[in-house]
Amino acid sequence: MQGSNGPVKKSMREKAVERRNVNKEHNSNFKAGYIPIDEDRLHKTGLRGRKGNLAICVIVLLFILAVINLLITLVIWAVIRIGPNGCDSLEFHESGLLRFKQVSDMGIIHPLYKSTVGGRRNENLVITGNNQPIVFQQGTTKLSVEKNKTSITSDIGMQFFDPRTQNILFSTDYETHEFHLPSGVKSLNVQKASTERITSNATSDLNIKVDGRAIVRGNEGVFIMGKTIEFHMRGDVELKAENSIILNGTVMVSPTRLPSSSGGDQSGSGDWVRYKLCMCADGTLFKVQVTSHNMGCQVSDNPCGNTH
């Protein structure tokens, strides 16, 4: 307020009442300083649209990975049995040794280069296959343990030796070691064998048995020597040679399975061609065609000469 003589001074009480009235008016005016704004024109913040969908996909993927990791952890904990004191079923040593402390069920094991599989010193190593053979394979060498047989297959040969004395028990290196059957082995079953000679002990016989057909072939001839040599077969015996076949010694032929002419003389029949086996004094064998009854070995082309 101003008067004629200048501004009028207010008392402290008047100033306080005026200030109170101004504050009351200001607090009751809610539209003071309000300006209408279009929200669509404002700059939007946060993940919206495609970015929001991508963020949701990433979160879901991380959740799935976390669940899979939890399942793998539970499986490892249940199988290997990892606890506060370590692993209950496995032991890892600084030397690279992996020790199984409990019974383990595994399918295929791939050891590293020059690895060794063994058991404890005072315990046996038990390997069991559930209705399946147990196969040990290294390259082309394979050891198969089945229910009724044990087979070893190798393209480069094999060798068995005593780990304590290092003595060779069995070897297929025929150039260095002569082939002998191991102690306790009475027979050897092979489909094909290539060797210089086959012999038996001086006190035992050498028996060669086959279910089907046996073929003995030599690049420089076949020599069969023994105190007594016997051939027993159900079918035919075929002897072939480029030069000659020599039988040195007493030769006996059992006639029980040879054709018999007791039914009459069939030499004149056109459907039959019969030969007689003859032998010279030096063991040379030759055949003579039978053209008449009681025909002997005296023919014009007799390879024995006058003696047969």
C-alpha positions as a printed Julia matrix, in Angstrom:
308×3 Matrix{Float64}:
  0.0      0.0     0.0
  1.15     3.43   -0.81
 -0.06     6.66    0.67
  0.38    10.23   -0.3
  3.52    10.47    1.64
  5.05     7.06    0.31
  4.71     3.34    0.84
  2.98     2.17    3.99
  4.87    -0.21    6.16
  3.07    -3.35    7.25
  3.36    -4.94   10.54
  4.67    -8.42   11.08
  1.17    -9.72   11.68
 -0.15    -8.32    8.39
  2.78    -9.82    6.46
  2.17   -13.25    7.97
 -1.55   -13.15    7.11
 -0.77   -12.09    3.55
  1.83   -14.89    3.13
 -0.6    -17.47    4.48
 -3.32   -16.39    2.01
 -0.9    -16.6    -0.96
  0.21   -20.13   -0.03
 -3.38   -21.27    0.4
 -4.32   -20.0    -3.05
 -1.28   -21.54   -4.64
 -1.89   -24.97   -3.08
 -5.52   -25.02   -4.21
 -4.67   -24.15   -7.84
 -3.82   -27.59   -9.41
 -3.63   -26.25  -12.94
 -0.9    -23.82  -12.19
  2.01   -24.43  -14.58
  0.18   -27.21  -16.5
  0.75   -27.37  -20.27
 -1.23   -29.92  -22.44
  1.2    -32.34  -24.22
  0.54   -35.08  -26.9
  2.12   -38.31  -25.51
  2.52   -39.88  -28.98
  5.04   -37.18  -29.86
  7.18   -37.79  -26.81
 10.49   -39.86  -27.03
  9.71   -43.36  -25.69
 12.24   -45.26  -23.57
 12.58   -49.01  -22.67
 12.33   -52.25  -24.77
  9.29   -52.21  -26.99
  8.22   -53.98  -30.21
 10.8    -56.36  -31.74
 13.4    -55.52  -29.11
 10.98   -56.56  -26.4
 10.2    -59.87  -28.13
 13.91   -60.57  -28.63
 14.59   -59.87  -24.95
 11.83   -62.3   -23.95
 13.3    -65.01  -26.24
 16.76   -64.52  -24.73
 15.39   -64.8   -21.21
 13.46   -68.0   -22.1
 16.59   -69.49  -23.73
 18.69   -68.74  -20.66
 16.05   -70.36  -18.5
 16.06   -73.53  -20.64
 19.87   -73.69  -20.51
 19.77   -73.31  -16.76
 17.29   -76.19  -16.47
 19.45   -78.43  -18.72
 22.55   -77.55  -16.73
 20.71   -78.44  -13.54
 19.67   -81.83  -14.95
 23.23   -82.6   -16.08
 24.53   -81.65  -12.67
 22.02   -83.93  -10.98
 22.93   -86.84  -13.29
 26.65   -86.36  -12.66
 26.04   -86.15   -8.95
 23.91   -89.33   -8.99
 26.23   -91.38  -11.24
 29.68   -90.27  -10.12
 28.44   -89.52   -6.61
 30.26   -86.3    -5.99
 30.01   -85.21   -2.37
 31.72   -82.92    0.11
 34.53   -85.48    0.52
 35.12   -85.86   -3.22
 34.02   -88.53   -5.68
 32.8    -91.81   -4.21
 33.2    -93.92   -7.4
 36.28   -92.47   -9.13
 39.8    -91.45   -8.19
 42.0    -89.19  -10.28
 45.75   -89.33   -9.7
 48.5    -86.97  -10.82
 50.13   -89.78  -12.83
 47.06   -89.94  -15.08
 45.61   -93.02  -13.4
 41.83   -93.25  -13.32
 40.62   -95.72  -10.69
 37.06   -97.05  -10.48
 36.18   -97.7    -6.85
 32.78   -99.3    -7.51
 31.09  -101.49  -10.12
 30.79   -99.46  -13.33
 28.46   -99.96  -16.28
 30.02   -98.73  -19.53
 29.5    -99.45  -23.22
 32.65   -98.53  -25.16
 35.98   -97.43  -23.66
 38.59   -95.64  -25.77
 41.93   -95.62  -23.89
 44.59   -93.12  -24.85
 47.79   -94.0   -26.69
 49.76   -96.75  -24.91
 47.23   -97.03  -22.12
 46.9    -99.93  -19.69
 43.75  -101.43  -18.18
 44.34  -103.45  -15.01
 43.12  -104.31  -11.54
 44.46  -104.07   -8.03
 47.38  -106.14   -6.94
 45.47  -108.55   -4.73
 42.13  -108.45   -6.58
 40.89  -109.85   -9.86
 39.69  -107.62  -12.67
 36.18  -108.81  -13.57
 34.73  -107.68  -16.92
 31.22  -108.89  -17.73
 29.18  -108.49  -20.91
 25.39  -108.6   -20.68
 24.54  -111.19  -23.37
 27.22  -109.62  -25.57
 30.86  -110.55  -26.28
 33.67  -108.61  -24.67
 35.89  -107.14  -27.39
 39.37  -105.67  -26.93
 40.56  -103.96  -30.11
 43.68  -102.01  -30.97
 44.02  -101.16  -34.65
 43.6   -104.39  -36.64
 44.18  -106.63  -33.6
 41.01  -107.78  -31.86
 40.4   -110.09  -28.9
 36.8   -111.3   -28.58
 35.64  -113.22  -25.5
 32.28  -114.93  -26.08
 30.23  -117.47  -24.17
 31.56  -120.55  -25.97
 34.83  -119.38  -27.48
 37.64  -116.85  -27.35
 39.07  -115.61  -30.65
 42.08  -113.44  -31.5
 42.34  -111.76  -34.91
 45.35  -109.81  -36.11
 46.87  -108.85  -39.46
 50.32  -108.08  -38.04
 50.79  -111.12  -35.78
 50.64  -111.63  -32.04
 52.9   -112.59  -29.17
 52.21  -113.8   -25.62
 54.88  -113.56  -22.92
 55.17  -113.88  -19.18
 55.2   -110.34  -17.68
 57.44  -111.47  -14.82
 60.06  -113.54  -16.6
 59.56  -111.97  -20.07
 59.66  -115.47  -21.55
 57.76  -115.82  -24.83
 54.96  -118.35  -24.44
 53.45  -118.1   -27.91
 54.43  -116.11  -30.98
 53.42  -115.91  -34.62
 56.8   -114.53  -35.65
 57.78  -117.69  -37.48
 61.02  -116.23  -38.82
 62.4   -115.78  -35.31
 60.45  -118.37  -33.29
 59.27  -121.79  -34.4
 55.54  -122.2   -34.07
 54.54  -124.41  -31.12
 51.15  -124.9   -29.57
 51.01  -123.51  -26.02
 51.06  -125.95  -23.14
 47.62  -127.48  -22.62
 46.37  -126.73  -26.16
 45.61  -129.98  -27.95
 44.2   -128.75  -31.27
 44.45  -125.75  -33.59
 41.46  -124.68  -35.69
 42.34  -122.62  -38.78
 40.7   -122.04  -42.12
 43.94  -121.51  -44.06
 47.57  -121.9   -43.04
 50.75  -121.18  -44.99
 53.89  -122.79  -43.59
 56.97  -124.72  -44.62
 56.23  -127.86  -42.63
 53.83  -129.33  -40.09
 55.19  -131.85  -37.58
 54.11  -133.51  -34.35
 56.0   -134.76  -31.32
 57.91  -137.99  -31.58
 55.49  -139.69  -29.17
 52.18  -138.41  -30.6
 50.31  -138.58  -33.88
 49.56  -135.71  -36.21
 45.84  -135.64  -37.02
 44.37  -133.32  -39.62
 40.56  -133.29  -39.6
 38.19  -131.26  -41.73
 34.42  -131.13  -42.02
 34.37  -130.44  -45.74
 37.23  -130.48  -48.22
 40.93  -130.34  -47.41
 43.4   -129.02  -49.99
 47.14  -129.48  -49.48
 49.19  -127.58  -52.02
 52.94  -126.99  -52.32
 54.75  -124.66  -54.69
 57.67  -127.08  -54.96
 55.85  -130.29  -54.12
 54.23  -131.91  -51.11
 56.18  -134.46  -49.05
 54.31  -136.55  -46.48
 56.53  -138.65  -44.23
 55.69  -140.77  -41.23
 55.84  -144.22  -39.74
 52.24  -144.86  -40.79
 50.15  -142.58  -42.99
 46.41  -143.12  -43.13
 43.75  -141.3   -45.15
 40.12  -141.62  -44.08
 37.52  -139.79  -46.11
 33.89  -140.04  -47.07
 34.27  -138.69  -50.59
 36.95  -138.88  -53.27
 40.72  -138.57  -53.06
 42.3   -136.51  -55.82
 46.06  -136.49  -56.36
 47.47  -134.04  -58.9
 51.08  -133.44  -59.85
 52.86  -131.76  -62.75
 55.54  -134.45  -63.0
 54.9   -137.57  -60.94
 53.36  -138.99  -57.78
 55.7   -141.26  -55.81
 54.5   -143.61  -53.05
 57.53  -144.98  -51.23
 56.66  -147.81  -48.87
 53.85  -150.3   -48.36
 50.61  -149.03  -49.86
 47.34  -150.56  -48.68
 43.94  -149.68  -50.15
 40.73  -150.76  -48.43
 38.41  -152.11  -51.13
 35.22  -151.75  -49.09
 34.26  -148.48  -50.81
 35.67  -149.3   -54.24
 33.27  -150.24  -57.09
 32.78  -153.99  -57.37
 32.19  -155.97  -60.57
 30.51  -158.88  -58.78
 27.32  -158.11  -60.64
 28.87  -159.17  -63.91
 31.26  -157.9   -66.51
 30.27  -154.34  -67.33
 33.39  -153.52  -69.32
 31.53  -153.83  -72.57
 28.82  -151.35  -71.6
 29.04  -148.07  -73.46
 28.01  -146.07  -70.39
 30.98  -147.2   -68.29
 34.65  -146.25  -68.65
 36.75  -148.17  -66.13
 40.42  -147.91  -65.25
 42.78  -150.06  -63.23
 45.35  -148.5   -60.89
 48.8   -149.97  -61.32
 52.09  -149.27  -59.58
 55.66  -149.79  -60.64
 58.36  -151.2   -58.41
 59.75  -147.73  -57.79
 56.37  -146.45  -56.58
 55.21  -144.82  -59.82
 51.43  -145.01  -60.29
 49.68  -145.17  -63.63
 46.26  -146.09  -64.91
 45.2   -148.64  -67.5
 41.81  -148.59  -69.16
 39.95  -151.86  -68.63
 38.79  -153.26  -71.94
 38.37  -156.93  -71.02
 37.73  -159.15  -68.02
 40.76  -160.05  -65.81
 42.92  -157.54  -67.63
 46.35  -156.92  -66.11
 48.79  -154.04  -66.2
 50.8   -155.31  -69.14
 50.17  -152.71  -71.8
 52.25  -151.39  -74.67
 52.74  -147.93  -73.12
 53.74  -149.31  -69.7
 55.89  -146.61  -68.01
 57.58  -149.2   -65.81
 59.2   -151.15  -68.58
 59.36  -154.89  -67.86
 58.98  -154.58  -64.1
 55.7   -153.47  -62.51
